[in-house]
PDB file of C-alpha atoms and ligand atoms in Angstrom:
ATOM      1  CA  MET K   1      -9.996 -12.829  25.351  1.00  0.00           C
ATOM      2  CA  ASN K   2     -10.601 -15.429  22.571  1.00  0.00           C
ATOM      3  CA  THR K   3      -7.248 -17.193  22.304  1.00  0.00           C
ATOM      4  CA  LEU K   4      -7.529 -17.352  18.858  1.00  0.00           C
ATOM      5  CA  ASN K   5      -6.601 -13.744  18.754  1.00  0.00           C
ATOM      6  CA  VAL K   6      -3.243 -14.540  18.671  1.00  0.00           C
ATOM      7  CA  ARG K   7      -1.065 -11.647  18.171  1.00  0.00           C
ATOM      8  CA  GLY K   8       2.663 -11.440  17.254  1.00  0.00           C
ATOM      9  CA  VAL K   9       5.061 -14.650  16.826  1.00  0.00           C
ATOM     10  CA  GLY K  10       6.493 -14.133  20.266  1.00  0.00           C
ATOM     11  CA  ASP K  11       3.594 -15.379  22.164  1.00  0.00           C
ATOM     12  CA  LYS K  12       4.366 -19.005  21.786  1.00  0.00           C
ATOM     13  CA  PHE K  13       2.406 -20.224  24.947  1.00  0.00           C
ATOM     14  CA  ILE K  14      -0.861 -19.297  23.472  1.00  0.00           C
ATOM     15  CA  THR K  15      -0.103 -20.643  19.692  1.00  0.00           C
ATOM     16  CA  VAL K  16       0.781 -23.954  21.417  1.00  0.00           C
ATOM     17  CA  LEU K  17      -2.545 -23.843  23.318  1.00  0.00           C
ATOM     18  CA  LYS K  18      -4.705 -22.766  20.203  1.00  0.00           C
ATOM     19  CA  ASP K  19      -3.149 -25.581  17.991  1.00  0.00           C
ATOM     20  CA  ILE K  20      -4.414 -28.216  20.892  1.00  0.00           C
ATOM     21  CA  PHE K  21      -7.771 -26.762  21.246  1.00  0.00           C
ATOM     22  CA  PHE K  22      -8.050 -25.464  17.770  1.00  0.00           C
ATOM     23  CA  PRO K  23      -5.976 -27.012  15.403  1.00  0.00           C
ATOM     24  CA  ALA K  24      -6.014 -25.020  12.097  1.00  0.00           C
ATOM     25  CA  GLN K  25      -8.243 -26.545   9.238  1.00  0.00           C
ATOM     26  CA  CYS K  26      -8.238 -25.396   5.711  1.00  0.00           C
ATOM     27  CA  LEU K  27     -10.523 -22.501   4.908  1.00  0.00           C
ATOM     28  CA  GLY K  28     -10.764 -24.669   1.368  1.00  0.00           C
ATOM     29  CA  CYS K  29     -11.035 -28.380   2.106  1.00  0.00           C
ATOM     30  CA  GLY K  30     -11.183 -28.502   5.739  1.00  0.00           C
ATOM     31  CA  SER K  31      -8.161 -30.789   6.093  1.00  0.00           C
ATOM     32  CA  GLU K  32      -6.402 -30.409   9.154  1.00  0.00           C
ATOM     33  CA  GLY K  33      -2.928 -28.806   9.601  1.00  0.00           C
ATOM     34  CA  GLU K  34      -2.707 -25.243   7.890  1.00  0.00           C
ATOM     35  CA  PHE K  35      -5.596 -22.625   7.341  1.00  0.00           C
ATOM     36  CA  VAL K  36      -4.811 -23.109   3.715  1.00  0.00           C
ATOM     37  CA  CYS K  37      -3.009 -26.216   2.365  1.00  0.00           C
ATOM     38  CA  LYS K  38      -0.636 -26.291  -0.326  1.00  0.00           C
ATOM     39  CA  GLU K  39      -3.229 -27.827  -2.714  1.00  0.00           C
ATOM     40  CA  CYS K  40      -5.805 -25.353  -2.188  1.00  0.00           C
ATOM     41  CA  PHE K  41      -3.348 -22.464  -2.194  1.00  0.00           C
ATOM     42  CA  LYS K  42      -2.410 -23.368  -6.007  1.00  0.00           C
ATOM     43  CA  THR K  43      -6.160 -22.865  -6.515  1.00  0.00           C
ATOM     44  CA  LEU K  44      -5.804 -19.306  -6.145  1.00  0.00           C
ATOM     45  CA  ASP K  45      -5.950 -17.097  -8.973  1.00  0.00           C
ATOM     46  CA  CYS K  46      -3.360 -14.459  -8.034  1.00  0.00           C
ATOM     47  CA  SER K  47      -2.902 -13.044 -11.753  1.00  0.00           C
ATOM     48  CA  GLY K  48      -4.462  -9.818 -11.131  1.00  0.00           C
ATOM     49  CA  VAL K  49      -7.980  -8.123 -11.495  1.00  0.00           C
ATOM     50  CA  PHE K  50      -7.495  -4.558 -13.998  1.00  0.00           C
ATOM     51  CA  CYS K  51     -11.144  -3.604 -14.713  1.00  0.00           C
ATOM     52  CA  CYS K  52     -12.697  -0.291 -14.804  1.00  0.00           C
ATOM     53  CA  PRO K  53     -13.132   1.487 -11.340  1.00  0.00           C
ATOM     54  CA  ILE K  54     -16.866   2.183 -12.160  1.00  0.00           C
ATOM     55  CA  CYS K  55     -18.514  -0.446 -14.272  1.00  0.00           C
ATOM     56  CA  HIS K  56     -15.948  -3.334 -13.898  1.00  0.00           C
ATOM     57  CA  ILE K  57     -15.201  -3.814 -17.287  1.00  0.00           C
ATOM     58  CA  GLU K  58     -11.698  -5.094 -18.225  1.00  0.00           C
ATOM     59  CA  THR K  59      -9.156  -2.411 -19.065  1.00  0.00           C
ATOM     60  CA  ARG K  60      -5.540  -1.976 -19.726  1.00  0.00           C
ATOM     61  CA  GLY K  61      -3.744  -1.315 -16.169  1.00  0.00           C
ATOM     62  CA  GLY K  62      -7.399  -1.017 -14.346  1.00  0.00           C
ATOM     63  CA  GLY K  63      -7.986   2.364 -15.555  1.00  0.00           C
ATOM     64  CA  TYR K  64     -11.167   3.920 -16.781  1.00  0.00           C
ATOM     65  CA  CYS K  65     -13.165   2.402 -19.587  1.00  0.00           C
ATOM     66  CA  VAL K  66     -14.188   4.848 -22.570  1.00  0.00           C
ATOM     67  CA  ALA K  67     -17.771   4.885 -21.314  1.00  0.00           C
ATOM     68  CA  CYS K  68     -17.091   5.761 -17.709  1.00  0.00           C
ATOM     69  CA  LYS K  69     -16.552   9.298 -16.520  1.00  0.00           C
ATOM     70  CA  GLN K  70     -13.007   9.464 -14.917  1.00  0.00           C
ATOM     71  CA  SER K  71     -12.959  10.245 -11.012  1.00  0.00           C
ATOM     72  CA  TYR K  72     -10.878  10.271  -7.882  1.00  0.00           C
ATOM     73  CA  ILE K  73      -8.755   7.238  -8.399  1.00  0.00           C
ATOM     74  CA  ASP K  74      -6.636   7.256 -11.485  1.00  0.00           C
ATOM     75  CA  ARG K  75      -7.098   3.120 -11.799  1.00  0.00           C
ATOM     76  CA  HIS K  76      -7.542   0.067  -9.861  1.00  0.00           C
ATOM     77  CA  VAL K  77      -5.650  -2.943  -9.511  1.00  0.00           C
ATOM     78  CA  ALA K  78      -6.499  -6.133  -7.225  1.00  0.00           C
ATOM     79  CA  ILE K  79      -4.860  -9.253  -6.708  1.00  0.00           C
ATOM     80  CA  ALA K  80      -8.115 -11.869  -7.490  1.00  0.00           C
ATOM     81  CA  PHE K  81     -11.846 -11.789  -8.018  1.00  0.00           C
ATOM     82  CA  TYR K  82     -13.931 -11.698  -4.668  1.00  0.00           C
ATOM     83  CA  LYS K  83     -16.691 -14.312  -4.023  1.00  0.00           C
ATOM     84  CA  GLU K  84     -17.698 -14.726  -0.430  1.00  0.00           C
ATOM     85  CA  SER K  85     -17.827 -18.319  -0.755  1.00  0.00           C
ATOM     86  CA  GLU K  86     -14.513 -18.997  -2.544  1.00  0.00           C
ATOM     87  CA  LEU K  87     -11.322 -19.385  -0.943  1.00  0.00           C
ATOM     88  CA  VAL K  88     -10.308 -15.797  -1.467  1.00  0.00           C
ATOM     89  CA  GLY K  89     -13.291 -14.427   0.324  1.00  0.00           C
ATOM     90  CA  LYS K  90     -12.790 -16.986   3.214  1.00  0.00           C
ATOM     91  CA  ILE K  91      -9.286 -15.963   3.731  1.00  0.00           C
ATOM     92  CA  LEU K  92     -10.113 -11.987   3.762  1.00  0.00           C
ATOM     93  CA  HIS K  93     -13.460 -13.110   6.303  1.00  0.00           C
ATOM     94  CA  ALA K  94     -10.827 -15.173   8.562  1.00  0.00           C
ATOM     95  CA  PHE K  95      -8.560 -12.122   8.333  1.00  0.00           C
ATOM     96  CA  LYS K  96     -11.104  -9.307   8.896  1.00  0.00           C
ATOM     97  CA  TYR K  97     -12.681 -10.960  12.360  1.00  0.00           C
ATOM     98  CA  GLN K  98      -9.496 -12.816  13.656  1.00  0.00           C
ATOM     99  CA  TYR K  99      -6.489 -11.740  13.388  1.00  0.00           C
ATOM    100  CA  ILE K 100      -4.411 -14.695  13.320  1.00  0.00           C
ATOM    101  CA  GLU K 101      -0.693 -14.596  12.280  1.00  0.00           C
ATOM    102  CA  ASP K 102      -1.033 -17.737   9.973  1.00  0.00           C
ATOM    103  CA  ILE K 103      -3.390 -16.092   8.008  1.00  0.00           C
ATOM    104  CA  LYS K 104      -1.432 -13.031   7.752  1.00  0.00           C
ATOM    105  CA  ASN K 105       1.218 -15.414   6.226  1.00  0.00           C
ATOM    106  CA  ILE K 106      -1.261 -16.741   3.690  1.00  0.00           C
ATOM    107  CA  LEU K 107      -1.832 -13.162   2.604  1.00  0.00           C
ATOM    108  CA  GLU K 108       1.888 -12.238   2.431  1.00  0.00           C
ATOM    109  CA  LYS K 109       1.895 -15.359   0.039  1.00  0.00           C
ATOM    110  CA  ILE K 110      -0.758 -14.212  -2.090  1.00  0.00           C
ATOM    111  CA  ILE K 111       0.511 -10.731  -2.249  1.00  0.00           C
ATOM    112  CA  LYS K 112       4.315 -11.733  -3.068  1.00  0.00           C
ATOM    113  CA  ASP K 113       2.867 -13.731  -5.859  1.00  0.00           C
ATOM    114  CA  PHE K 114       1.044 -10.703  -7.580  1.00  0.00           C
ATOM    115  CA  LEU K 115       4.095  -8.353  -6.905  1.00  0.00           C
ATOM    116  CA  ASP K 116       6.555 -10.593  -8.321  1.00  0.00           C
ATOM    117  CA  LYS K 117       4.623 -10.110 -11.714  1.00  0.00           C
ATOM    118  CA  TYR K 118       3.228  -6.709 -11.395  1.00  0.00           C
ATOM    119  CA  ASN K 119       5.244  -3.434 -11.005  1.00  0.00           C
ATOM    120  CA  VAL K 120       3.831  -0.792  -8.810  1.00  0.00           C
ATOM    121  CA  GLU K 121       5.617   2.558  -8.949  1.00  0.00           C
ATOM    122  CA  VAL K 122       4.493   5.218  -6.270  1.00  0.00           C
ATOM    123  CA  ASP K 123       6.150   7.273  -3.714  1.00  0.00           C
ATOM    124  CA  ILE K 124       4.007   6.555  -0.778  1.00  0.00           C
ATOM    125  CA  ILE K 125       1.363   3.752   0.318  1.00  0.00           C
ATOM    126  CA  ILE K 126      -1.539   4.662   2.158  1.00  0.00           C
ATOM    127  CA  PRO K 127      -4.059   2.225   3.965  1.00  0.00           C
ATOM    128  CA  VAL K 128      -7.717   3.288   4.217  1.00  0.00           C
ATOM    129  CA  PRO K 129      -8.257   3.831   7.773  1.00  0.00           C
ATOM    130  CA  LEU K 130     -10.797   2.258   9.653  1.00  0.00           C
ATOM    131  CA  HIS K 131     -12.936   4.038  12.235  1.00  0.00           C
ATOM    132  CA  LYS K 132     -11.806   4.746  16.136  1.00  0.00           C
ATOM    133  CA  ARG K 133     -14.709   2.949  17.277  1.00  0.00           C
ATOM    134  CA  ARG K 134     -14.378  -0.251  14.949  1.00  0.00           C
ATOM    135  CA  TYR K 135     -10.624  -0.133  15.467  1.00  0.00           C
ATOM    136  CA  VAL K 136     -11.389  -0.559  19.327  1.00  0.00           C
ATOM    137  CA  GLU K 137     -13.812  -3.427  18.370  1.00  0.00           C
ATOM    138  CA  ARG K 138     -11.350  -5.546  15.990  1.00  0.00           C
ATOM    139  CA  GLY K 139      -8.227  -4.280  17.800  1.00  0.00           C
ATOM    140  CA  PHE K 140      -6.481  -3.774  14.057  1.00  0.00           C
ATOM    141  CA  ASN K 141      -6.934  -2.155  10.677  1.00  0.00           C
ATOM    142  CA  GLN K 142      -6.849  -5.045   8.113  1.00  0.00           C
ATOM    143  CA  SER K 143      -5.755  -2.571   5.436  1.00  0.00           C
ATOM    144  CA  ASP K 144      -3.014  -1.270   7.638  1.00  0.00           C
ATOM    145  CA  ILE K 145      -1.559  -4.879   7.786  1.00  0.00           C
ATOM    146  CA  ILE K 146      -1.982  -5.111   4.121  1.00  0.00           C
ATOM    147  CA  ALA K 147      -0.451  -1.863   3.351  1.00  0.00           C
ATOM    148  CA  GLY K 148       2.353  -2.923   5.503  1.00  0.00           C
ATOM    149  CA  ILE K 149       3.043  -5.817   4.052  1.00  0.00           C
ATOM    150  CA  VAL K 150       3.371  -4.260   0.621  1.00  0.00           C
ATOM    151  CA  GLY K 151       5.290  -1.518   1.875  1.00  0.00           C
ATOM    152  CA  ASN K 152       7.990  -4.172   3.240  1.00  0.00           C
ATOM    153  CA  MET K 153       7.930  -5.907  -0.274  1.00  0.00           C
ATOM    154  CA  LEU K 154       8.633  -3.097  -2.648  1.00  0.00           C
ATOM    155  CA  ASP K 155      10.374  -0.767  -0.097  1.00  0.00           C
ATOM    156  CA  ILE K 156       8.102   1.793  -0.150  1.00  0.00           C
ATOM    157  CA  PRO K 157       6.803   4.087   2.903  1.00  0.00           C
ATOM    158  CA  VAL K 158       3.619   3.692   4.228  1.00  0.00           C
ATOM    159  CA  GLU K 159       2.119   6.733   5.881  1.00  0.00           C
ATOM    160  CA  ASN K 160      -1.059   6.642   7.985  1.00  0.00           C
ATOM    161  CA  ILE K 161      -2.043  10.300   7.098  1.00  0.00           C
ATOM    162  CA  LEU K 162      -5.403   9.861   6.375  1.00  0.00           C
ATOM    163  CA  LYS K 163      -8.212   9.814   9.240  1.00  0.00           C
ATOM    164  CA  ARG K 164     -11.761   9.462   9.319  1.00  0.00           C
ATOM    165  CA  ASP K 165     -13.646  12.839  10.392  1.00  0.00           C
ATOM    166  CA  ARG K 166     -16.658  11.128  11.470  1.00  0.00           C
ATOM    167  CA  HIS K 167     -18.212   8.268  12.347  1.00  0.00           C
ATOM    168  CA  THR K 168     -19.905   6.179   9.367  1.00  0.00           C
ATOM    169  CA  LYS K 169     -22.427   3.188   8.974  1.00  0.00           C
ATOM    170  CA  GLN K 170     -21.348   0.213   7.842  1.00  0.00           C
ATOM    171  CA  GLN K 171     -20.739   0.165   4.223  1.00  0.00           C
ATOM    172  CA  ALA K 172     -22.100  -3.365   3.953  1.00  0.00           C
ATOM    173  CA  LYS K 173     -25.542  -2.463   5.070  1.00  0.00           C
ATOM    174  CA  LEU K 174     -26.238   0.482   2.438  1.00  0.00           C
ATOM    175  CA  LYS K 175     -27.305   0.680  -1.432  1.00  0.00           C
ATOM    176  CA  ARG K 176     -25.181   2.079  -3.597  1.00  0.00           C
ATOM    177  CA  ASN K 177     -26.353   5.655  -3.238  1.00  0.00           C
ATOM    178  CA  GLN K 178     -26.436   5.427   0.083  1.00  0.00           C
ATOM    179  CA  ARG K 179     -23.057   4.432   0.256  1.00  0.00           C
ATOM    180  CA  LEU K 180     -22.058   7.377  -1.478  1.00  0.00           C
ATOM    181  CA  GLU K 181     -23.868   9.656   0.809  1.00  0.00           C
ATOM    182  CA  ASN K 182     -22.695   8.070   3.948  1.00  0.00           C
ATOM    183  CA  LEU K 183     -18.983   8.695   3.013  1.00  0.00           C
ATOM    184  CA  LYS K 184     -19.182  12.326   1.683  1.00  0.00           C
ATOM    185  CA  ASP K 185     -16.342  14.145   3.316  1.00  0.00           C
ATOM    186  CA  ALA K 186     -15.735  11.332   6.090  1.00  0.00           C
ATOM    187  CA  PHE K 187     -12.002  11.375   5.279  1.00  0.00           C
ATOM    188  CA  ILE K 188      -9.864  14.109   6.027  1.00  0.00           C
ATOM    189  CA  LEU K 189      -5.738  14.337   6.028  1.00  0.00           C
ATOM    190  CA  LYS K 190      -3.760  14.754   9.151  1.00  0.00           C
ATOM    191  CA  LYS K 191      -2.318  18.334  10.029  1.00  0.00           C
ATOM    192  CA  ASP K 192       1.106  19.244   8.197  1.00  0.00           C
ATOM    193  CA  VAL K 193       0.809  16.481   5.342  1.00  0.00           C
ATOM    194  CA  TYR K 194       2.498  17.392   2.165  1.00  0.00           C
ATOM    195  CA  VAL K 195       1.392  15.327  -0.904  1.00  0.00           C
ATOM    196  CA  ARG K 196       1.369  17.243  -3.783  1.00  0.00           C
ATOM    197  CA  GLY K 197       2.748  15.992  -6.994  1.00  0.00           C
ATOM    198  CA  LYS K 198       3.447  12.396  -5.216  1.00  0.00           C
ATOM    199  CA  LYS K 199       1.940   9.129  -6.444  1.00  0.00           C
ATOM    200  CA  ILE K 200      -0.012   7.177  -4.050  1.00  0.00           C
ATOM    201  CA  LEU K 201      -1.151   3.626  -3.582  1.00  0.00           C
ATOM    202  CA  LEU K 202      -4.351   3.759  -1.721  1.00  0.00           C
ATOM    203  CA  ILE K 203      -4.949   0.171   0.397  1.00  0.00           C
ATOM    204  CA  ASP K 204      -8.238  -1.380   0.944  1.00  0.00           C
ATOM    205  CA  ASP K 205      -8.544  -5.294   1.708  1.00  0.00           C
ATOM    206  CA  VAL K 206     -11.725  -5.646  -0.339  1.00  0.00           C
ATOM    207  CA  PHE K 207     -13.034  -3.212  -3.573  1.00  0.00           C
ATOM    208  CA  THR K 208     -16.781  -3.561  -4.145  1.00  0.00           C
ATOM    209  CA  THR K 209     -18.383  -0.545  -5.329  1.00  0.00           C
ATOM    210  CA  GLY K 210     -15.272   1.563  -4.882  1.00  0.00           C
ATOM    211  CA  SER K 211     -16.889   4.375  -3.043  1.00  0.00           C
ATOM    212  CA  THR K 212     -14.705   4.367   0.003  1.00  0.00           C
ATOM    213  CA  ILE K 213     -11.507   4.272  -2.162  1.00  0.00           C
ATOM    214  CA  GLN K 214     -12.803   7.143  -4.180  1.00  0.00           C
ATOM    215  CA  GLU K 215     -13.843   9.503  -1.078  1.00  0.00           C
ATOM    216  CA  CYS K 216     -10.195   8.771   0.251  1.00  0.00           C
ATOM    217  CA  ALA K 217      -8.891   9.382  -3.047  1.00  0.00           C
ATOM    218  CA  LYS K 218     -10.991  12.962  -3.438  1.00  0.00           C
ATOM    219  CA  VAL K 219      -9.103  14.435  -0.466  1.00  0.00           C
ATOM    220  CA  PHE K 220      -5.888  13.313  -1.882  1.00  0.00           C
ATOM    221  CA  LYS K 221      -6.761  14.687  -5.217  1.00  0.00           C
ATOM    222  CA  LYS K 222      -7.541  18.103  -3.670  1.00  0.00           C
ATOM    223  CA  ALA K 223      -4.259  18.354  -1.839  1.00  0.00           C
ATOM    224  CA  GLY K 224      -2.504  17.926  -5.154  1.00  0.00           C
ATOM    225  CA  VAL K 225      -1.847  14.148  -5.437  1.00  0.00           C
ATOM    226  CA  LYS K 226      -0.556  13.484  -9.027  1.00  0.00           C
ATOM    227  CA  GLU K 227      -1.713  10.070  -9.435  1.00  0.00           C
ATOM    228  CA  VAL K 228      -3.849   7.774  -7.033  1.00  0.00           C
ATOM    229  CA  VAL K 229      -3.936   3.941  -7.927  1.00  0.00           C
ATOM    230  CA  GLY K 230      -6.629   2.153  -5.958  1.00  0.00           C
ATOM    231  CA  PHE K 231      -4.809  -1.518  -4.335  1.00  0.00           C
ATOM    232  CA  SER K 232      -6.947  -4.364  -3.044  1.00  0.00           C
ATOM    233  CA  VAL K 233      -6.276  -7.902  -2.397  1.00  0.00           C
ATOM    234  CA  ALA K 234      -9.949  -8.775  -3.884  1.00  0.00           C
ATOM    235  CA  ARG K 235     -12.389  -7.202  -5.978  1.00  0.00           C
ATOM    236  CA  GLY K 236     -15.996  -8.333  -6.140  1.00  0.00           C
TER     237      GLY K 236
HETATM  238 ZN1   ZN E 301      -7.151 -27.533   1.238  1.00  0.00          ZN
HETATM  239 ZN1   ZN E 302     -16.523   1.621 -17.275  1.00  0.00          ZN
END
């Protein structure tokens, strides 16, 4: 077990050891002390990304542009633009591969910053599920944690009612058309779930081509969901 995999605030002893052997370094400027120092945090633009879910052109509320055919999610909202080499990308990368409480706290700040300005009106929040095999490897689902943070802040229930039906290849390694094929019918609703007429917020950490969220939304639309809003911390 890697000592950086500190889970829960209760694990003080490991936290202390971690601070001695691996002092936190700012992901932005490298200064010691915090994973994101106050100065670097100020450089984050959390004003929101509202773009067409298909072609990425800026639209009102993240809805479809006139040129793109609407599909399963009704619109998409992200907090920041994603660039791997920039701070948001580094935060999300660190969060995905090493669950560190301090990084979760940074995400909480970013999400709060955004939700203070942006009003979300939905009935349920649903995280995009991670496949079991990957969940075992990683020990947590980053979308689950983001959904929990958003749910807490908005006082909206988070429900894990979506599951992966089969193992899929890692999306990042595939081309766009392969991605769609790879995910076809990969998600199903758990038994006895009633979502007809509801508005849902579907959460994934990063939105790139949107094929994962679209495939999840398809399941909900077929089950009679009224509106599906895609939400992610960053959008590529
Ligand atoms: Zn810094
Ligand atoms: Zn478009």
